[in-house]
PDB file of C-alpha atoms in Angstrom:
ATOM      1  CA  MET A  11       4.563 -20.216  -0.818  1.00 85.00           C
ATOM      2  CA  THR A  12       4.722 -18.901  -4.564  1.00 96.00           C
ATOM      3  CA  ALA A  13       2.879 -16.369  -6.250  1.00 97.00           C
ATOM      4  CA  TYR A  14       3.561 -15.202  -9.991  1.00 98.00           C
ATOM      5  CA  ARG A  15       3.162 -11.460 -11.088  1.00 96.00           C
ATOM      6  CA  PHE A  16       2.319 -11.518 -14.948  1.00 97.00           C
ATOM      7  CA  ARG A  17       1.553  -8.921 -17.087  1.00 95.00           C
ATOM      8  CA  VAL A  18      -1.176  -9.468 -20.065  1.00 96.00           C
ATOM      9  CA  LYS A  19      -1.090  -7.570 -23.000  1.00 94.00           C
ATOM     10  CA  PHE A  20      -3.550  -6.779 -25.410  1.00 93.00           C
ATOM     11  CA  ASP A  21      -2.413  -8.500 -28.293  1.00 90.00           C
ATOM     12  CA  PRO A  22      -3.607  -5.888 -30.891  1.00 88.00           C
ATOM     13  CA  ASP A  23      -1.764  -3.150 -29.118  1.00 85.00           C
ATOM     14  CA  PRO A  24       0.082  -4.618 -25.965  1.00 84.00           C
ATOM     15  CA  THR A  25       1.963  -1.419 -25.649  1.00 77.00           C
ATOM     16  CA  SER A  26      -1.094   0.627 -24.751  1.00 83.00           C
ATOM     17  CA  LEU A  27      -3.053  -1.223 -22.596  1.00 91.00           C
ATOM     18  CA  TRP A  28      -1.861  -3.925 -20.009  1.00 94.00           C
ATOM     19  CA  ARG A  29      -2.094  -5.032 -16.713  1.00 96.00           C
ATOM     20  CA  ASP A  30      -0.164  -6.696 -14.060  1.00 96.00           C
ATOM     21  CA  VAL A  31      -1.665  -9.193 -11.965  1.00 97.00           C
ATOM     22  CA  VAL A  32      -0.340 -11.081  -9.058  1.00 98.00           C
ATOM     23  CA  ILE A  33      -1.821 -14.854  -8.253  1.00 98.00           C
ATOM     24  CA  GLY A  34      -1.053 -17.482  -5.632  1.00 98.00           C
ATOM     25  CA  ALA A  35       0.350 -20.695  -7.163  1.00 98.00           C
ATOM     26  CA  ASP A  36      -2.740 -22.419  -5.413  1.00 98.00           C
ATOM     27  CA  ARG A  37      -5.395 -20.074  -7.080  1.00 98.00           C
ATOM     28  CA  THR A  38      -6.875 -21.555  -9.988  1.00 98.00           C
ATOM     29  CA  ILE A  39      -6.794 -20.481 -13.729  1.00 98.00           C
ATOM     30  CA  ALA A  40     -10.619 -19.552 -13.915  1.00 97.00           C
ATOM     31  CA  GLU A  41      -9.746 -17.100 -11.084  1.00 97.00           C
ATOM     32  CA  PHE A  42      -6.865 -15.730 -12.683  1.00 98.00           C
ATOM     33  CA  GLN A  43      -9.052 -14.888 -15.930  1.00 97.00           C
ATOM     34  CA  ALA A  44     -12.633 -13.602 -14.041  1.00 96.00           C
ATOM     35  CA  VAL A  45      -9.705 -11.057 -12.885  1.00 97.00           C
ATOM     36  CA  ILE A  46      -7.852 -10.159 -16.216  1.00 97.00           C
ATOM     37  CA  ASN A  47     -11.469 -10.212 -17.706  1.00 96.00           C
ATOM     38  CA  ARG A  48     -12.807  -7.560 -16.001  1.00 95.00           C
ATOM     39  CA  ALA A  49      -9.600  -5.525 -15.918  1.00 96.00           C
ATOM     40  CA  VAL A  50      -9.785  -5.540 -19.668  1.00 95.00           C
ATOM     41  CA  GLY A  51     -13.561  -4.092 -19.327  1.00 94.00           C
ATOM     42  CA  LEU A  52     -14.899  -7.778 -20.745  1.00 93.00           C
ATOM     43  CA  ASP A  53     -17.846  -9.560 -19.208  1.00 89.00           C
ATOM     44  CA  GLN A  54     -17.802 -13.198 -18.563  1.00 83.00           C
ATOM     45  CA  GLY A  55     -20.662 -13.811 -21.286  1.00 84.00           C
ATOM     46  CA  HIS A  56     -18.756 -15.648 -23.771  1.00 90.00           C
ATOM     47  CA  LEU A  57     -16.548 -18.783 -23.796  1.00 92.00           C
ATOM     48  CA  TRP A  58     -12.587 -18.505 -23.304  1.00 95.00           C
ATOM     49  CA  PHE A  59      -9.867 -20.617 -22.853  1.00 96.00           C
ATOM     50  CA  VAL A  60      -5.955 -20.267 -21.755  1.00 97.00           C
ATOM     51  CA  GLY A  61      -3.423 -22.190 -23.717  1.00 97.00           C
ATOM     52  CA  GLY A  62       0.682 -21.921 -24.055  1.00 95.00           C
ATOM     53  CA  ASP A  63       2.652 -19.029 -25.585  1.00 92.00           C
ATOM     54  CA  GLU A  64       0.372 -17.204 -28.149  1.00 91.00           C
ATOM     55  CA  ASP A  65      -0.345 -20.122 -29.686  1.00 93.00           C
ATOM     56  CA  TYR A  66      -3.980 -19.684 -29.444  1.00 94.00           C
ATOM     57  CA  TRP A  67      -6.445 -22.006 -31.717  1.00 92.00           C
ATOM     58  CA  ASP A  68      -2.854 -23.725 -31.930  1.00 91.00           C
ATOM     59  CA  SER A  69      -2.036 -24.750 -28.206  1.00 94.00           C
ATOM     60  CA  ALA A  70      -1.262 -27.821 -27.298  1.00 94.00           C
ATOM     61  CA  VAL A  71      -3.035 -27.596 -24.045  1.00 95.00           C
ATOM     62  CA  LYS A  72      -6.314 -25.861 -23.986  1.00 95.00           C
ATOM     63  CA  TYR A  73      -7.327 -24.707 -20.430  1.00 96.00           C
ATOM     64  CA  GLN A  74     -10.997 -24.378 -21.094  1.00 95.00           C
ATOM     65  CA  CYS A  75     -13.570 -22.407 -19.180  1.00 94.00           C
ATOM     66  CA  PRO A  76     -15.685 -24.736 -17.083  1.00 93.00           C
ATOM     67  CA  GLN A  77     -19.026 -24.214 -19.073  1.00 89.00           C
ATOM     68  CA  GLU A  78     -17.302 -25.090 -22.252  1.00 89.00           C
ATOM     69  CA  TYR A  79     -15.469 -28.315 -20.714  1.00 90.00           C
ATOM     70  CA  GLU A  80     -18.482 -29.735 -19.396  1.00 86.00           C
ATOM     71  CA  GLU A  81     -20.201 -29.356 -22.343  1.00 78.00           C
ATOM     72  CA  SER A  82     -17.549 -31.116 -24.418  1.00 71.00           C
ATOM     73  CA  LEU A  83     -16.970 -34.001 -22.276  1.00 62.00           C
ATOM     74  CA  GLY A  84     -18.872 -36.293 -24.249  1.00 45.00           C
ATOM     75  CA  GLY A  85     -16.664 -35.463 -27.272  1.00 44.00           C
ATOM     76  CA  ASP A  86     -14.713 -38.057 -29.166  1.00 45.00           C
ATOM     77  CA  PRO A  87     -11.190 -37.722 -27.729  1.00 48.00           C
ATOM     78  CA  VAL A  88      -9.693 -39.414 -30.480  1.00 44.00           C
ATOM     79  CA  LEU A  89     -10.497 -36.456 -32.948  1.00 45.00           C
ATOM     80  CA  ARG A  90      -8.927 -34.039 -30.500  1.00 57.00           C
ATOM     81  CA  THR A  91      -5.041 -32.625 -31.375  1.00 67.00           C
ATOM     82  CA  GLU A  92      -4.548 -31.339 -28.189  1.00 81.00           C
ATOM     83  CA  ARG A  93      -5.162 -31.104 -24.605  1.00 90.00           C
ATOM     84  CA  ILE A  94      -8.281 -30.226 -22.850  1.00 93.00           C
ATOM     85  CA  GLU A  95      -7.964 -29.121 -19.075  1.00 94.00           C
ATOM     86  CA  ASN A  96     -10.507 -27.456 -17.135  1.00 95.00           C
ATOM     87  CA  ALA A  97      -9.477 -24.547 -15.666  1.00 97.00           C
ATOM     88  CA  GLU A  98     -11.799 -24.422 -12.899  1.00 96.00           C
ATOM     89  CA  ASP A  99      -9.508 -27.372 -11.959  1.00 96.00           C
ATOM     90  CA  VAL A 100      -5.995 -26.328 -12.529  1.00 97.00           C
ATOM     91  CA  THR A 101      -4.240 -24.298 -10.429  1.00 98.00           C
ATOM     92  CA  ILE A 102      -1.923 -21.728 -11.830  1.00 98.00           C
ATOM     93  CA  GLY A 103       1.181 -23.667 -10.315  1.00 97.00           C
ATOM     94  CA  GLU A 104       0.058 -26.701 -11.425  1.00 98.00           C
ATOM     95  CA  MET A 105       0.394 -24.595 -15.131  1.00 98.00           C
ATOM     96  CA  THR A 106       3.399 -23.601 -14.966  1.00 97.00           C
ATOM     97  CA  ARG A 107       4.424 -27.353 -14.264  1.00 97.00           C
ATOM     98  CA  GLN A 108       2.832 -28.237 -16.841  1.00 96.00           C
ATOM     99  CA  LEU A 109       3.719 -25.955 -19.937  1.00 97.00           C
ATOM    100  CA  GLY A 110       7.763 -25.691 -18.088  1.00 96.00           C
ATOM    101  CA  LEU A 111       6.959 -21.895 -17.411  1.00 95.00           C
ATOM    102  CA  GLU A 112      10.178 -19.796 -16.796  1.00 93.00           C
ATOM    103  CA  GLN A 113      10.751 -16.397 -16.205  1.00 89.00           C
ATOM    104  CA  TYR A 114       9.587 -14.174 -19.491  1.00 86.00           C
ATOM    105  CA  ASP A 115       7.376 -17.244 -21.261  1.00 92.00           C
ATOM    106  CA  ARG A 116       4.704 -16.620 -22.263  1.00 94.00           C
ATOM    107  CA  ILE A 117       0.469 -18.367 -22.422  1.00 97.00           C
ATOM    108  CA  CYS A 118      -2.242 -16.766 -23.835  1.00 97.00           C
ATOM    109  CA  TYR A 119      -5.809 -16.182 -23.471  1.00 97.00           C
ATOM    110  CA  LEU A 120      -8.376 -15.778 -25.973  1.00 95.00           C
ATOM    111  CA  TYR A 121     -12.199 -15.071 -25.426  1.00 95.00           C
ATOM    112  CA  ASP A 122     -15.490 -14.461 -27.196  1.00 91.00           C
ATOM    113  CA  TYR A 123     -14.709 -17.529 -30.307  1.00 89.00           C
ATOM    114  CA  GLY A 124     -16.618 -14.628 -32.272  1.00 83.00           C
ATOM    115  CA  ASP A 125     -14.960 -11.423 -31.925  1.00 87.00           C
ATOM    116  CA  GLU A 126     -12.164 -13.139 -30.744  1.00 91.00           C
ATOM    117  CA  TRP A 127     -10.511 -10.682 -28.025  1.00 94.00           C
ATOM    118  CA  ARG A 128      -6.568 -12.045 -27.955  1.00 95.00           C
ATOM    119  CA  PHE A 129      -4.601 -11.327 -24.808  1.00 96.00           C
ATOM    120  CA  TYR A 130      -0.495 -12.587 -23.877  1.00 95.00           C
ATOM    121  CA  ALA A 131       0.713 -12.817 -20.785  1.00 96.00           C
ATOM    122  CA  ILE A 132       4.664 -12.571 -19.550  1.00 94.00           C
ATOM    123  CA  LEU A 133       5.419 -14.531 -16.679  1.00 95.00           C
ATOM    124  CA  LYS A 134       7.598 -11.390 -15.268  1.00 92.00           C
ATOM    125  CA  GLU A 135       8.450 -12.458 -11.893  1.00 93.00           C
ATOM    126  CA  VAL A 136       8.383 -15.514  -9.275  1.00 95.00           C
ATOM    127  CA  LEU A 137       7.640 -14.613  -5.715  1.00 96.00           C
ATOM    128  CA  SER A 138       8.883 -16.721  -3.746  1.00 94.00           C
ATOM    129  CA  GLU A 139       7.981 -14.612  -0.540  1.00 93.00           C
ATOM    130  CA  GLU A 140       4.741 -14.474  -0.806  1.00 95.00           C
ATOM    131  CA  SER A 141       1.914 -16.697   0.156  1.00 97.00           C
ATOM    132  CA  SER A 142       0.556 -19.396  -2.075  1.00 97.00           C
ATOM    133  CA  ASP A 143      -2.999 -18.589  -1.308  1.00 97.00           C
ATOM    134  CA  THR A 144      -2.750 -14.531  -2.548  1.00 97.00           C
ATOM    135  CA  GLU A 145      -6.017 -13.922  -4.260  1.00 97.00           C
ATOM    136  CA  PRO A 146      -5.158 -12.437  -7.556  1.00 97.00           C
ATOM    137  CA  ALA A 147      -5.264  -8.900  -8.012  1.00 97.00           C
ATOM    138  CA  VAL A 148      -3.859  -6.190 -10.254  1.00 97.00           C
ATOM    139  CA  VAL A 149      -1.251  -4.099  -8.871  1.00 96.00           C
ATOM    140  CA  ASN A 150       0.113  -2.374 -12.021  1.00 93.00           C
ATOM    141  CA  GLN A 151      -1.822  -1.364 -15.632  1.00 92.00           C
ATOM    142  CA  LYS A 152      -1.973   1.025 -18.410  1.00 90.00           C
ATOM    143  CA  GLY A 153      -4.473   1.909 -20.750  1.00 89.00           C
ATOM    144  CA  ASP A 154      -8.618   2.428 -20.664  1.00 91.00           C
ATOM    145  CA  PRO A 155     -10.693  -0.747 -20.504  1.00 92.00           C
ATOM    146  CA  ILE A 156     -12.218  -1.787 -23.477  1.00 90.00           C
ATOM    147  CA  ASP A 157     -15.213   0.576 -24.243  1.00 84.00           C
ATOM    148  CA  ASP A 158     -17.307  -2.084 -25.855  1.00 79.00           C
ATOM    149  CA  GLN A 159     -16.046  -5.198 -25.870  1.00 76.00           C
ATOM    150  CA  TYR A 160     -18.779  -6.169 -29.323  1.00 70.00           C
ATOM    151  CA  ASP A 161     -16.833  -3.560 -31.319  1.00 71.00           C
ATOM    152  CA  SER A 162     -14.020  -5.368 -33.252  1.00 60.00           C
ATOM    153  CA  PRO A 163     -10.565  -5.669 -31.667  1.00 70.00           C
ATOM    154  CA  GLY A 164      -8.294  -3.588 -32.926  1.00 62.00           C
ATOM    155  CA  ILE A 165      -6.054  -0.754 -32.813  1.00 53.00           C
ATOM    156  CA  ASP A 166      -7.799   3.355 -32.721  1.00 55.00           C
ATOM    157  CA  GLU A 167      -5.495   4.625 -35.458  1.00 52.00           C
ATOM    158  CA  GLY A 168      -6.895   8.032 -34.924  1.00 52.00           C
ATOM    159  CA  ASP A 169      -4.754   8.069 -31.668  1.00 50.00           C
ATOM    160  CA  PRO A 170      -1.349   9.557 -31.398  1.00 53.00           C
ATOM    161  CA  PRO A 171       0.896   6.410 -30.840  1.00 57.00           C
ATOM    162  CA  LEU A 172       2.937   8.736 -27.980  1.00 67.00           C
ATOM    163  CA  PRO A 173       2.527  11.333 -25.280  1.00 66.00           C
ATOM    164  CA  ASP A 174       3.191  14.876 -25.941  1.00 66.00           C
ATOM    165  CA  PRO A 175       5.597  16.755 -26.381  1.00 65.00           C
ATOM    166  CA  LEU A 176       6.909  13.690 -27.976  1.00 72.00           C
ATOM    167  CA  TYR A 177       4.175  12.929 -30.609  1.00 68.00           C
ATOM    168  CA  SER A 178       5.394  16.526 -31.921  1.00 66.00           C
ATOM    169  CA  VAL A 179       8.735  15.743 -30.972  1.00 66.00           C
ATOM    170  CA  LEU A 180      10.410  12.406 -32.600  1.00 74.00           C
ATOM    171  CA  PRO A 181      10.320  11.451 -36.134  1.00 70.00           C
ATOM    172  CA  GLU A 182       9.074   8.337 -36.820  1.00 68.00           C
ATOM    173  CA  THR A 183      11.769   6.192 -36.934  1.00 72.00           C
ATOM    174  CA  ALA A 184      15.428   6.907 -35.224  1.00 76.00           C
ATOM    175  CA  VAL A 185      16.323  10.149 -33.511  1.00 81.00           C
ATOM    176  CA  PRO A 186      19.318  11.772 -33.389  1.00 86.00           C
ATOM    177  CA  VAL A 187      21.275  11.032 -29.810  1.00 87.00           C
ATOM    178  CA  ALA A 188      21.718  15.163 -29.803  1.00 85.00           C
ATOM    179  CA  ASP A 189      18.363  15.572 -30.649  1.00 85.00           C
ATOM    180  CA  LEU A 190      17.156  13.365 -28.216  1.00 85.00           C
ATOM    181  CA  ARG A 191      19.344  15.252 -25.526  1.00 83.00           C
ATOM    182  CA  GLU A 192      17.702  18.913 -26.199  1.00 85.00           C
ATOM    183  CA  LEU A 193      14.475  17.346 -25.207  1.00 85.00           C
ATOM    184  CA  GLU A 194      15.698  17.844 -21.121  1.00 85.00           C
ATOM    185  CA  GLU A 195      15.279  21.158 -22.327  1.00 84.00           C
ATOM    186  CA  HIS A 196      11.615  21.015 -21.835  1.00 83.00           C
ATOM    187  CA  GLU A 197      10.248  22.500 -18.491  1.00 83.00           C
ATOM    188  CA  ASP A 198       8.316  18.617 -17.662  1.00 85.00           C
ATOM    189  CA  ILE A 199      10.840  16.232 -19.100  1.00 90.00           C
ATOM    190  CA  VAL A 200      13.397  15.415 -16.494  1.00 93.00           C
ATOM    191  CA  HIS A 201      15.949  13.345 -17.899  1.00 94.00           C
ATOM    192  CA  VAL A 202      16.249  11.399 -20.979  1.00 94.00           C
ATOM    193  CA  ILE A 203      18.533   8.345 -21.055  1.00 95.00           C
ATOM    194  CA  PRO A 204      19.514   7.106 -24.819  1.00 94.00           C
ATOM    195  CA  LEU A 205      20.125   2.673 -24.483  1.00 94.00           C
ATOM    196  CA  LEU A 206      20.483   1.628 -27.915  1.00 92.00           C
ATOM    197  CA  SER A 207      22.656   4.710 -30.068  1.00 90.00           C
ATOM    198  CA  ILE A 208      24.580   3.439 -33.497  1.00 89.00           C
ATOM    199  CA  GLU A 209      27.012   5.193 -35.561  1.00 86.00           C
ATOM    200  CA  THR A 210      25.574   6.539 -38.949  1.00 82.00           C
ATOM    201  CA  GLY A 211      27.588   8.422 -41.963  1.00 78.00           C
ATOM    202  CA  PHE A 212      25.062  11.508 -40.061  1.00 71.00           C
ATOM    203  CA  GLY A 213      26.015  10.821 -36.654  1.00 81.00           C
ATOM    204  CA  ALA A 214      24.942   8.851 -33.653  1.00 88.00           C
ATOM    205  CA  VAL A 215      20.965   7.654 -33.763  1.00 88.00           C
ATOM    206  CA  CYS A 216      18.696   6.120 -30.972  1.00 90.00           C
ATOM    207  CA  GLU A 217      16.707   3.661 -30.851  1.00 90.00           C
ATOM    208  CA  ARG A 218      15.743   2.943 -27.639  1.00 93.00           C
ATOM    209  CA  PHE A 219      15.484   5.161 -24.831  1.00 94.00           C
ATOM    210  CA  ALA A 220      14.073   6.141 -21.604  1.00 95.00           C
ATOM    211  CA  ILE A 221      12.360   9.375 -20.563  1.00 94.00           C
ATOM    212  CA  GLN A 222      11.317  11.091 -17.429  1.00 94.00           C
ATOM    213  CA  PHE A 223       8.256  13.409 -17.155  1.00 91.00           C
ATOM    214  CA  GLU A 224       7.676  14.609 -13.410  1.00 88.00           C
ATOM    215  CA  GLU A 225       5.011  11.896 -12.539  1.00 89.00           C
ATOM    216  CA  THR A 226       5.670   9.442 -15.353  1.00 91.00           C
ATOM    217  CA  GLY A 227       8.652   7.500 -16.813  1.00 93.00           C
ATOM    218  CA  TYR A 228       8.765   5.328 -20.479  1.00 92.00           C
ATOM    219  CA  VAL A 229      10.928   3.412 -22.078  1.00 94.00           C
ATOM    220  CA  LEU A 230      10.603   3.400 -26.183  1.00 92.00           C
ATOM    221  CA  GLU A 231      11.614   1.073 -28.625  1.00 90.00           C
ATOM    222  CA  ASN A 232      11.681   1.760 -32.893  1.00 86.00           C
ATOM    223  CA  PHE A 233      10.026  -0.811 -33.474  1.00 79.00           C
ATOM    224  CA  GLN A 234       8.244  -0.712 -37.080  1.00 67.00           C
ATOM    225  CA  PRO A 235       6.811   1.488 -38.253  1.00 67.00           C
ATOM    226  CA  GLY A 236       8.039   3.602 -35.496  1.00 77.00           C
ATOM    227  CA  TRP A 237       8.110   4.566 -31.892  1.00 83.00           C
ATOM    228  CA  GLN A 238       6.644   2.750 -29.766  1.00 84.00           C
ATOM    229  CA  ILE A 239       6.109   2.820 -25.361  1.00 86.00           C
ATOM    230  CA  VAL A 240       7.173  -0.815 -23.973  1.00 86.00           C
ATOM    231  CA  GLU A 241       7.002  -0.081 -20.334  1.00 88.00           C
ATOM    232  CA  GLU A 242       5.276   3.038 -18.421  1.00 88.00           C
ATOM    233  CA  VAL A 243       6.230   3.363 -14.897  1.00 90.00           C
ATOM    234  CA  ASP A 244       4.336   5.182 -12.766  1.00 89.00           C
ATOM    235  CA  GLY A 245       5.651   7.598 -10.387  1.00 90.00           C
ATOM    236  CA  THR A 246       2.957   9.293  -8.407  1.00 87.00           C
ATOM    237  CA  ASN A 247       4.543   9.281  -4.671  1.00 90.00           C
ATOM    238  CA  ARG A 248       7.730   9.101  -5.681  1.00 92.00           C
ATOM    239  CA  THR A 249      10.446  11.632  -5.492  1.00 95.00           C
ATOM    240  CA  GLU A 250      12.654  12.148  -8.357  1.00 94.00           C
ATOM    241  CA  GLU A 251      15.268  10.404  -7.687  1.00 95.00           C
ATOM    242  CA  GLU A 252      12.834   7.378  -6.636  1.00 95.00           C
ATOM    243  CA  LEU A 253      11.164   7.577 -10.294  1.00 95.00           C
ATOM    244  CA  LEU A 254      14.568   7.428 -11.659  1.00 96.00           C
ATOM    245  CA  ALA A 255      15.469   4.401 -10.137  1.00 95.00           C
ATOM    246  CA  ALA A 256      12.362   2.884 -10.921  1.00 94.00           C
ATOM    247  CA  LEU A 257      12.568   3.921 -14.907  1.00 95.00           C
ATOM    248  CA  ALA A 258      16.340   1.980 -14.520  1.00 95.00           C
ATOM    249  CA  ASP A 259      15.088  -1.355 -12.969  1.00 94.00           C
ATOM    250  CA  ALA A 260      12.253  -1.120 -15.869  1.00 93.00           C
ATOM    251  CA  VAL A 261      14.887  -0.258 -18.434  1.00 95.00           C
ATOM    252  CA  ARG A 262      16.856  -3.883 -17.152  1.00 93.00           C
ATOM    253  CA  GLU A 263      13.800  -5.806 -16.864  1.00 90.00           C
ATOM    254  CA  TRP A 264      13.002  -4.722 -20.835  1.00 91.00           C
ATOM    255  CA  HIS A 265      16.509  -6.029 -21.375  1.00 92.00           C
ATOM    256  CA  ALA A 266      16.059  -9.323 -20.025  1.00 88.00           C
ATOM    257  CA  GLU A 267      13.126  -9.473 -22.002  1.00 84.00           C
ATOM    258  CA  ILE A 268      14.744  -8.548 -24.884  1.00 86.00           C
ATOM    259  CA  ALA A 269      17.284 -11.476 -24.619  1.00 83.00           C
ATOM    260  CA  GLU A 270      14.302 -13.764 -23.639  1.00 79.00           C
ATOM    261  CA  ILE A 271      12.423 -13.358 -26.894  1.00 75.00           C
ATOM    262  CA  SER A 272      15.825 -13.098 -29.067  1.00 76.00           C
ATOM    263  CA  GLY A 273      16.301 -16.567 -27.892  1.00 73.00           C
ATOM    264  CA  ALA A 274      13.400 -17.943 -28.496  1.00 67.00           C
ATOM    265  CA  MET A 275      13.185 -17.072 -32.109  1.00 67.00           C
ATOM    266  CA  THR A 276      16.299 -17.600 -32.909  1.00 73.00           C
ATOM    267  CA  GLY A 277      16.956 -20.835 -30.583  1.00 72.00           C
ATOM    268  CA  GLN A 278      19.969 -19.654 -28.609  1.00 76.00           C
ATOM    269  CA  HIS A 279      20.280 -19.162 -25.503  1.00 74.00           C
ATOM    270  CA  PHE A 280      21.382 -15.652 -24.085  1.00 77.00           C
ATOM    271  CA  GLY A 281      23.011 -15.242 -20.659  1.00 78.00           C
ATOM    272  CA  GLU A 282      23.454 -12.439 -18.247  1.00 83.00           C
ATOM    273  CA  GLU A 283      26.317 -11.425 -19.851  1.00 86.00           C
ATOM    274  CA  THR A 284      24.276 -10.868 -22.782  1.00 86.00           C
ATOM    275  CA  VAL A 285      21.532  -8.527 -20.434  1.00 87.00           C
ATOM    276  CA  GLU A 286      24.410  -6.958 -19.048  1.00 90.00           C
ATOM    277  CA  ALA A 287      26.424  -5.505 -22.018  1.00 91.00           C
ATOM    278  CA  MET A 288      22.699  -4.170 -23.331  1.00 92.00           C
ATOM    279  CA  HIS A 289      22.568  -2.183 -20.264  1.00 94.00           C
ATOM    280  CA  VAL A 290      26.051  -0.188 -21.319  1.00 93.00           C
ATOM    281  CA  GLU A 291      24.665   2.936 -22.140  1.00 93.00           C
ATOM    282  CA  LEU A 292      21.921   2.862 -19.480  1.00 95.00           C
ATOM    283  CA  GLU A 293      25.341   2.561 -16.712  1.00 95.00           C
ATOM    284  CA  ALA A 294      27.030   5.470 -18.489  1.00 93.00           C
ATOM    285  CA  GLU A 295      23.928   7.616 -18.616  1.00 92.00           C
ATOM    286  CA  LEU A 296      23.297   7.356 -14.655  1.00 94.00           C
ATOM    287  CA  GLU A 297      26.849   8.091 -13.963  1.00 94.00           C
ATOM    288  CA  ARG A 298      27.165  10.837 -16.358  1.00 91.00           C
ATOM    289  CA  LYS A 299      24.026  12.313 -14.685  1.00 91.00           C
ATOM    290  CA  GLY A 300      25.907  11.863 -10.815  1.00 93.00           C
ATOM    291  CA  TYR A 301      23.352   9.079  -9.707  1.00 93.00           C
ATOM    292  CA  SER A 302      25.811   6.048 -10.356  1.00 91.00           C
ATOM    293  CA  HIS A 303      24.776   5.338  -6.692  1.00 91.00           C
ATOM    294  CA  LEU A 304      21.444   3.598  -8.576  1.00 89.00           C
ATOM    295  CA  LEU A 305      23.775   1.041 -11.080  1.00 81.00           C
TER     296      LEU A 305
END
C-alpha cells in the first residue's frame, strides 16, 4: 500500500502556479499526466513526455504519450540516446524505482513540442498507508489555470509578485527585522515570523520569513530578483492556531527541500542536523509568541 504526493510546478513561474497531486503506486504515468494537464488548464491535443529531474529534452529516460510511443516503434533504436517507455504501460511505482526517486527528487513534464509548456514535479511525500490503487487527484493548489495555452508560456510581468499589503510594504530585497515585525500592526496580518536573519552594519535584515493573514499563510524567500512566495497555506475552516501550525509545518518542509536542493547542487549530503539548524528562528519565534506547544 503506497501512494505519492507530487507538487507539480509551472517551470517559468513555480511560485505562482502549482498543484499537489496524490496518486497510487499502481496508477500509470499517463493517468498522472491527464490529471496534471487538466488541472493546469491545458488540453490533450499535443504530444508530451515525462522525464527525469528537470532535464526535459536531455532526459535519459522519457515516458512518452502512447500516441508518440506507438508511432516511434519503427524508428532505429541505435540512433536514440535515451531510453523510451510507454507512459501508459509504466506505473508511478515503477517509475520511482526506475529513476531511484526519493523524497524531494524531481521529474519533469513537457507538453506540446512546439510551444513547450514545461512543468516539474517534486516528490513531496510517500504515503505508505494509502492504497496503491488511489486515483490521481489534486489535493492542494495555487494559481489560476492557464487561460490560453496557445499564448507563449511565461510570466505576466504586469502582475505584482506579492499580495497586498506586502507588495506595497516590502523592499525588493532584504528587509530589516524590526520593520518586518511592524507588519503585525496591520489589522489583517496575524503573525510575522522571521526565518533567516542576517546581521549587517545597519542591523539585522531578514531574507526568509513567514506571514499569516486571517485565512492564508505564506512562506517567502528573497530570491533574485526579489521576494517570492515559495509556499502558500490555505487557512479556510482553520482556527488561527491551526493555520499557524500548518504554516510552521510548511516552513519545516521548505527547509528540508532547501537542504535537498543545496545537496544536489554541491554534491554534499546535508543531514537532519542541518535542517534542524534552519528551524532555530522558527522555534524561537513560536516560543516568543507563546506557541511553544507547536514545536
